[in-house]
């Protein structure tokens, strides 16, 4: 390795560390420690009980002082004990932080000893790691400056900040898994693809679609069946771990944790998930994933509107893994729209069911952005500035949020602008800052690694 190459590698490593530290500090300082969604709170309680008592049972626990929302904690009864019903990963990922807290503070297992801090900090750090991994993947596609800028957009101008980094959501793990999958595929390290694909399965089992699509596509195009073997062996081992966890807590071997497959498959009238009992209801839900004013992927991240046509134009020159990842993201999102309501619940700023698509699409979008003309670049910069203004508000405050009845007809950020006109000044500052920094530091260049 030449002296120049070593110096470049050191500079790249310094940028990576700076990116990781910046996002870690930002995410940890702005995460949701007090206004916690019931999905996240349920997972936190499950992790805490395991760390504090060695058992997942919440029997005898007075949850009234923990859960002050109108919705009960998600729980189920197995083998005569009440346990939290959530995905394996969101509970398991919170256990080490609580175990460390137990060791440091000797906190007890009673309700007054509960805290949301350990898993929330863990979620923030894991999301910062996701940004770092995505940046590492993008380095193989564009220059270091462009990759860093794209990673910052991914980190600060999308619901990655307002959702994945805000608490221990399933999306915290799926975004980590998909970002790691991109990192491994970009570097032809297929054991890593299997590892991170398995991590994503611990968050949401159907992310296996993403890992399988990338592995099968690259194996087929490169005539390398060993890719599938490497990914399958590691991924299967982690999936088995999720199944063992599910059996321990719920007595089932499916890797879905507290979510039994039956509710997703049963569409009878009055079922919890009966929104797609008719074709019209299904199509409406699928459309809402993309277009509803307060949950739509294209509404909250309009940069996609500019970049997707460029993806089509550059499709033949895209690496196989970026194409496979993008198509897998589309397939995953369509599947998600068929099995769960588009909104994902109340008290959410931005969308959450589209985060997996965003992570899957990011590498292909970055390749496409390099082909943008001057006018499109200016529009993209202004749009990113607008997105940053919106998600900085949501990332810091996780407000405002809208109720179910407004999710087709209104948007939380637009509502905030109406209620607090001074926020228009923040929008102007954000757009101007992003445009200025883009013109100062970005350039089209060859990949740095």
XYZ file of C-alpha atoms in Angstrom:
449
model
C 0.000 0.000 0.000
C 1.455 3.347 -1.031
C 1.947 6.264 1.340
C -0.710 8.239 -0.501
C -3.181 5.377 -0.244
C -2.542 4.976 3.497
C -3.025 8.710 4.034
C -6.305 8.593 2.117
C -7.443 5.619 4.199
C -6.641 7.499 7.415
C -8.602 10.542 6.236
C -11.542 8.315 5.351
C -11.399 6.659 8.777
C -11.380 10.067 10.484
C -14.432 11.151 8.511
C -16.192 7.926 9.470
C -15.460 8.376 13.142
C -16.599 12.001 12.986
C -19.839 10.984 11.271
C -20.516 8.279 13.841
C -19.764 10.552 16.806
C -21.849 13.399 15.384
C -24.915 11.252 14.804
C -24.489 9.414 18.110
C -24.361 12.641 20.129
C -27.255 14.134 18.181
C -29.449 11.043 18.399
C -28.739 10.390 22.082
C -29.452 14.007 23.013
C -32.732 14.214 21.055
C -34.192 10.721 21.576
C -37.606 10.194 23.145
C -37.024 9.511 26.833
C -40.347 10.802 28.127
C -42.926 10.845 25.327
C -42.631 7.151 24.470
C -44.888 5.359 21.988
C -46.726 2.321 23.366
C -44.913 0.021 20.898
C -41.558 1.187 22.206
C -42.622 1.307 25.843
C -43.861 -2.281 25.698
C -40.505 -3.478 24.361
C -38.673 -1.470 27.025
C -40.702 -3.075 29.807
C -40.049 -6.536 28.393
C -36.294 -5.965 28.251
C -36.211 -4.446 31.726
C -38.034 -7.374 33.321
C -35.632 -9.883 31.788
C -32.597 -7.916 32.987
C -34.051 -7.198 36.436
C -35.620 -10.573 37.249
C -34.165 -13.085 34.803
C -37.658 -13.906 33.548
C -39.913 -12.188 30.985
C -42.974 -12.366 33.245
C -44.651 -9.085 34.191
C -47.088 -10.730 36.615
C -47.427 -8.724 39.814
C -45.981 -5.588 38.241
C -47.981 -2.407 38.783
C -47.776 -0.885 35.318
C -50.015 2.100 36.074
C -47.047 4.291 36.986
C -45.100 3.116 33.931
C -47.770 3.332 31.264
C -49.851 6.495 31.445
C -51.271 6.200 27.943
C -54.803 5.153 27.024
C -53.497 1.958 25.431
C -52.459 -1.095 27.433
C -48.970 -2.550 27.143
C -48.783 -5.205 24.439
C -48.825 -8.483 26.301
C -49.935 -12.089 26.039
C -50.185 -15.093 28.336
C -47.994 -18.160 27.859
C -47.520 -21.087 30.207
C -49.465 -19.302 32.929
C -47.412 -16.106 32.876
C -48.038 -12.701 31.302
C -45.237 -11.530 29.011
C -44.686 -8.576 26.686
C -45.706 -9.363 23.103
C -43.241 -7.725 20.738
C -40.682 -8.739 18.097
C -37.642 -10.621 19.428
C -35.098 -7.941 18.569
C -36.708 -4.936 20.226
C -36.777 -6.750 23.554
C -33.432 -8.519 23.245
C -31.592 -5.367 22.129
C -32.705 -3.544 25.262
C -31.540 -6.199 27.702
C -27.774 -5.362 27.731
C -28.417 -1.704 28.579
C -30.701 -2.647 31.439
C -28.238 -5.284 32.650
C -25.492 -2.628 32.722
C -27.789 -0.312 34.645
C -28.532 -3.096 37.124
C -24.826 -3.676 37.640
C -23.977 0.008 38.048
C -26.951 1.182 40.119
C -28.351 -2.007 41.658
C -31.843 -0.913 40.540
C -34.657 -3.173 41.634
C -37.481 -4.918 39.729
C -40.292 -2.688 40.994
C -42.195 -0.174 38.890
C -40.466 2.800 40.520
C -37.120 1.415 39.318
C -38.151 1.432 35.648
C -36.445 3.808 33.216
C -36.649 4.174 29.450
C -33.088 5.493 29.199
C -31.044 2.287 28.552
C -32.914 0.997 25.473
C -33.439 4.512 24.123
C -29.713 5.226 24.223
C -29.120 1.825 22.653
C -31.537 2.648 19.820
C -29.789 5.973 19.207
C -26.359 4.327 19.023
C -27.604 1.521 16.766
C -29.120 4.074 14.398
C -25.857 6.022 14.323
C -24.168 2.728 13.419
C -26.720 2.315 10.619
C -25.697 5.691 9.205
C -22.034 4.690 9.386
C -22.685 1.411 7.580
C -24.716 3.150 4.881
C -21.886 5.647 4.454
C -19.439 2.761 4.102
C -21.594 1.262 1.362
C -21.893 4.585 -0.469
C -18.108 5.008 -0.504
C -18.024 2.248 -3.121
C -20.400 4.208 -5.330
C -19.245 7.823 -5.219
C -16.652 10.186 -3.737
C -16.073 10.512 -0.020
C -17.638 13.973 0.054
C -20.715 12.875 -1.836
C -21.044 9.730 0.275
C -20.787 11.778 3.460
C -23.381 14.263 2.235
C -25.746 11.445 1.262
C -25.264 9.742 4.635
C -26.089 13.019 6.392
C -29.256 13.356 4.323
C -30.167 9.782 5.274
C -29.452 10.564 8.938
C -30.945 14.034 9.337
C -33.511 14.654 6.606
C -35.636 11.497 6.895
C -37.640 9.626 9.570
C -34.428 7.773 10.442
C -33.997 10.620 12.934
C -37.591 11.032 14.118
C -38.452 7.308 14.326
C -35.554 4.831 14.208
C -33.291 6.914 16.468
C -36.096 7.998 18.797
C -36.577 4.694 20.626
C -36.372 0.938 20.274
C -38.647 0.478 17.271
C -38.516 -2.599 15.069
C -37.316 -0.164 12.392
C -34.230 0.586 14.478
C -33.124 -2.982 13.792
C -34.386 -3.278 10.212
C -32.637 -0.075 9.132
C -29.458 -1.361 10.811
C -29.831 -4.716 9.071
C -30.471 -3.237 5.625
C -27.637 -0.716 5.976
C -25.315 -3.553 6.983
C -26.569 -5.609 4.048
C -25.669 -2.747 1.707
C -22.244 -2.457 3.347
C -21.533 -6.164 2.935
C -22.825 -6.367 -0.644
C -20.821 -3.307 -1.711
C -17.651 -4.967 -0.416
C -18.467 -8.478 -1.635
C -18.526 -9.698 1.980
C -21.463 -12.047 1.955
C -21.085 -13.382 5.468
C -21.787 -9.812 6.604
C -24.860 -9.735 4.391
C -26.124 -12.859 6.139
C -25.274 -11.418 9.562
C -27.065 -8.122 9.059
C -29.932 -9.792 7.240
C -30.386 -11.958 10.320
C -30.363 -8.891 12.552
C -33.133 -7.382 10.438
C -35.170 -10.583 10.839
C -35.010 -10.127 14.617
C -36.751 -6.807 14.014
C -39.235 -7.866 11.313
C -39.180 -11.407 9.885
C -40.308 -10.407 6.389
C -37.076 -8.444 5.859
C -35.770 -11.876 4.845
C -37.216 -10.900 1.437
C -34.599 -8.171 1.161
C -31.594 -10.299 2.046
C -32.736 -13.168 -0.158
C -33.306 -10.877 -3.151
C -29.827 -9.373 -2.929
C -28.108 -12.726 -2.452
C -30.014 -14.546 -5.203
C -29.651 -11.721 -7.721
C -25.912 -11.302 -7.230
C -25.335 -15.062 -7.172
C -27.231 -15.466 -10.439
C -25.605 -12.556 -12.294
C -22.102 -13.368 -11.063
C -22.506 -17.142 -11.453
C -21.441 -17.592 -7.828
C -23.771 -19.923 -5.920
C -21.452 -19.640 -2.928
C -22.971 -16.209 -2.260
C -26.321 -17.795 -1.449
C -24.673 -20.448 0.714
C -22.765 -17.890 2.796
C -25.773 -15.631 3.271
C -28.147 -18.513 3.997
C -25.921 -20.219 6.577
C -25.364 -17.098 8.682
C -28.869 -15.761 8.181
C -30.422 -19.104 9.101
C -28.375 -19.247 12.301
C -29.681 -15.851 13.413
C -33.212 -16.730 12.377
C -32.953 -19.880 14.485
C -31.917 -17.668 17.376
C -35.063 -15.575 16.886
C -37.111 -18.785 16.835
C -35.522 -19.980 20.072
C -36.301 -16.629 21.669
C -39.913 -16.840 20.499
C -40.228 -20.366 21.876
C -38.842 -19.254 25.248
C -41.279 -16.370 25.594
C -44.336 -17.559 23.671
C -44.074 -21.306 23.063
C -43.942 -20.994 19.251
C -41.121 -21.701 16.828
C -41.862 -18.912 14.353
C -39.248 -16.109 14.547
C -41.938 -13.435 14.882
C -41.831 -13.030 18.654
C -45.131 -11.972 20.178
C -46.764 -11.561 16.777
C -48.529 -14.744 15.733
C -49.027 -15.144 11.964
C -52.792 -15.731 12.309
C -53.937 -12.084 12.662
C -52.099 -11.167 9.471
C -53.655 -13.998 7.498
C -57.197 -13.818 8.872
C -59.216 -11.088 7.174
C -62.602 -11.785 8.659
C -64.943 -8.907 9.426
C -64.104 -7.267 12.707
C -60.538 -8.591 12.809
C -57.825 -6.225 13.995
C -56.320 -6.182 10.495
C -59.442 -6.191 8.330
C -58.546 -3.082 6.331
C -57.898 -5.187 3.215
C -60.961 -7.357 3.443
C -61.842 -5.872 0.047
C -59.664 -5.100 -2.960
C -60.537 -1.424 -2.658
C -59.405 -1.343 0.955
C -56.144 -3.062 0.067
C -55.389 -0.668 -2.794
C -56.223 2.311 -0.624
C -53.841 1.111 2.058
C -51.075 0.510 -0.493
C -51.572 3.975 -1.984
C -51.560 5.559 1.465
C -48.103 4.122 2.159
C -46.808 6.416 -0.573
C -49.249 9.298 -0.861
C -51.161 10.016 2.358
C -50.345 13.510 3.593
C -49.152 12.497 7.049
C -47.666 9.044 6.370
C -46.774 9.013 2.679
C -43.208 8.147 1.739
C -43.256 10.546 -1.226
C -44.868 13.320 0.816
C -42.327 13.320 3.660
C -39.295 12.616 1.447
C -40.091 14.421 -1.840
C -36.472 14.115 -2.955
C -37.560 10.664 -4.150
C -39.834 12.305 -6.706
C -36.799 13.919 -8.353
C -34.479 10.946 -8.023
C -36.629 7.975 -9.051
C -36.764 9.067 -12.740
C -32.961 9.285 -12.646
C -32.840 5.770 -11.208
C -34.782 4.575 -14.253
C -32.400 6.430 -16.558
C -29.287 4.962 -14.893
C -30.743 1.497 -14.316
C -28.456 -0.363 -16.707
C -25.327 1.181 -15.223
C -26.317 0.541 -11.598
C -24.412 -2.209 -9.750
C -26.399 -5.434 -9.449
C -26.663 -5.182 -5.686
C -28.133 -1.649 -5.704
C -30.779 -2.714 -8.221
C -31.629 -5.846 -6.266
C -31.812 -3.887 -3.021
C -34.124 -1.266 -4.496
C -36.504 -3.814 -6.022
C -36.485 -5.772 -2.764
C -37.426 -2.577 -0.937
C -40.391 -2.058 -3.246
C -41.514 -5.684 -2.783
C -41.118 -5.435 0.986
C -43.172 -2.238 1.120
C -45.957 -3.728 -0.986
C -46.007 -6.749 1.329
C -46.067 -4.449 4.354
C -49.008 -2.592 2.850
C -50.859 -5.887 2.515
C -50.392 -7.016 6.132
C -50.597 -3.864 8.250
C -52.417 -0.508 8.244
C -50.392 2.179 6.514
C -50.324 4.651 9.396
C -48.458 2.502 11.931
C -50.311 4.083 14.848
C -50.623 7.538 16.361
C -47.919 9.680 17.936
C -45.473 9.222 15.037
C -43.726 12.074 13.245
C -43.184 11.107 9.622
C -43.639 7.560 8.388
C -42.288 4.333 9.827
C -43.481 1.562 7.505
C -41.538 3.157 4.645
C -38.184 3.248 6.421
C -37.134 -0.116 5.020
C -37.787 1.116 1.477
C -35.792 4.267 2.184
C -32.795 2.245 3.368
C -33.073 -0.152 0.423
C -33.342 2.670 -2.115
C -30.582 4.938 -0.812
C -27.610 3.355 -2.661
C -29.414 3.396 -6.027
C -30.597 6.953 -5.397
C -27.027 8.104 -4.734
C -25.814 6.579 -7.996
C -28.671 8.276 -9.818
C -28.051 11.652 -8.171
C -24.606 11.798 -9.770
C -26.362 12.043 -13.159
C -28.607 14.935 -12.174
C -28.416 18.113 -14.234
C -27.770 21.524 -12.718
C -31.448 22.453 -12.418
C -32.317 19.132 -10.798
C -29.408 19.507 -8.378
C -30.672 22.887 -7.221
C -34.174 21.504 -6.750
C -32.762 18.530 -4.844
C -30.735 20.792 -2.561
C -33.754 22.938 -1.773
C -35.876 19.839 -1.173
C -33.299 18.329 1.165
C -33.208 21.633 3.048
C -36.984 21.468 3.459
C -36.785 17.854 4.652
C -34.052 18.746 7.126
C -36.188 21.568 8.515
C -39.096 19.162 8.951
C -37.183 16.293 10.543
C -35.060 18.478 12.786
C -38.339 19.637 14.309
C -39.595 16.067 14.652
C -36.231 14.674 15.706
C -35.795 17.155 18.539
C -39.403 17.514 19.725
C -41.213 14.535 18.135
C -43.986 17.050 17.639
C -46.415 17.976 16.269
C -48.167 14.689 15.534
C -51.660 14.161 14.143
C -54.435 11.708 15.031
C -55.781 9.010 12.716
C -58.567 11.084 11.250
C -56.146 13.641 9.785
C -53.609 11.304 8.203
C -55.123 11.580 4.720
C -56.032 15.249 4.895
C -53.240 17.016 6.774
C -49.514 16.872 7.455
C -47.864 17.323 10.858
C -45.138 19.656 9.619
C -47.607 21.742 7.607
C -49.774 21.935 10.719
C -46.788 23.192 12.688
C -46.095 25.883 10.087
C -49.704 27.063 10.321
C -49.676 27.129 14.108
C -46.226 28.709 14.496
C -45.503 31.009 11.500
C -42.011 31.703 12.843
C -41.092 28.190 11.672
C -41.058 29.565 8.122
C -37.884 31.368 9.121
C -36.384 28.029 10.178
C -37.364 26.576 6.794
C -35.659 29.448 4.969
C -32.501 29.065 7.057
C -32.411 25.291 6.495
C -32.899 25.514 2.747
C -30.336 28.291 2.404
C -27.801 26.423 4.543
C -28.128 23.167 2.616
C -27.849 24.920 -0.768
C -24.807 26.910 0.401
C -22.984 23.922 1.893
C -23.749 21.812 -1.180
C -22.229 24.371 -3.504
C -19.191 24.795 -1.271
C -18.296 21.166 -0.664
C -19.909 18.810 -3.166
C -18.487 17.746 -6.463
C -18.803 14.849 -8.876
C -15.858 12.536 -8.318
C -14.745 8.942 -8.611
C -15.382 6.492 -5.764
C -12.799 6.940 -3.020
C -12.524 3.282 -1.975
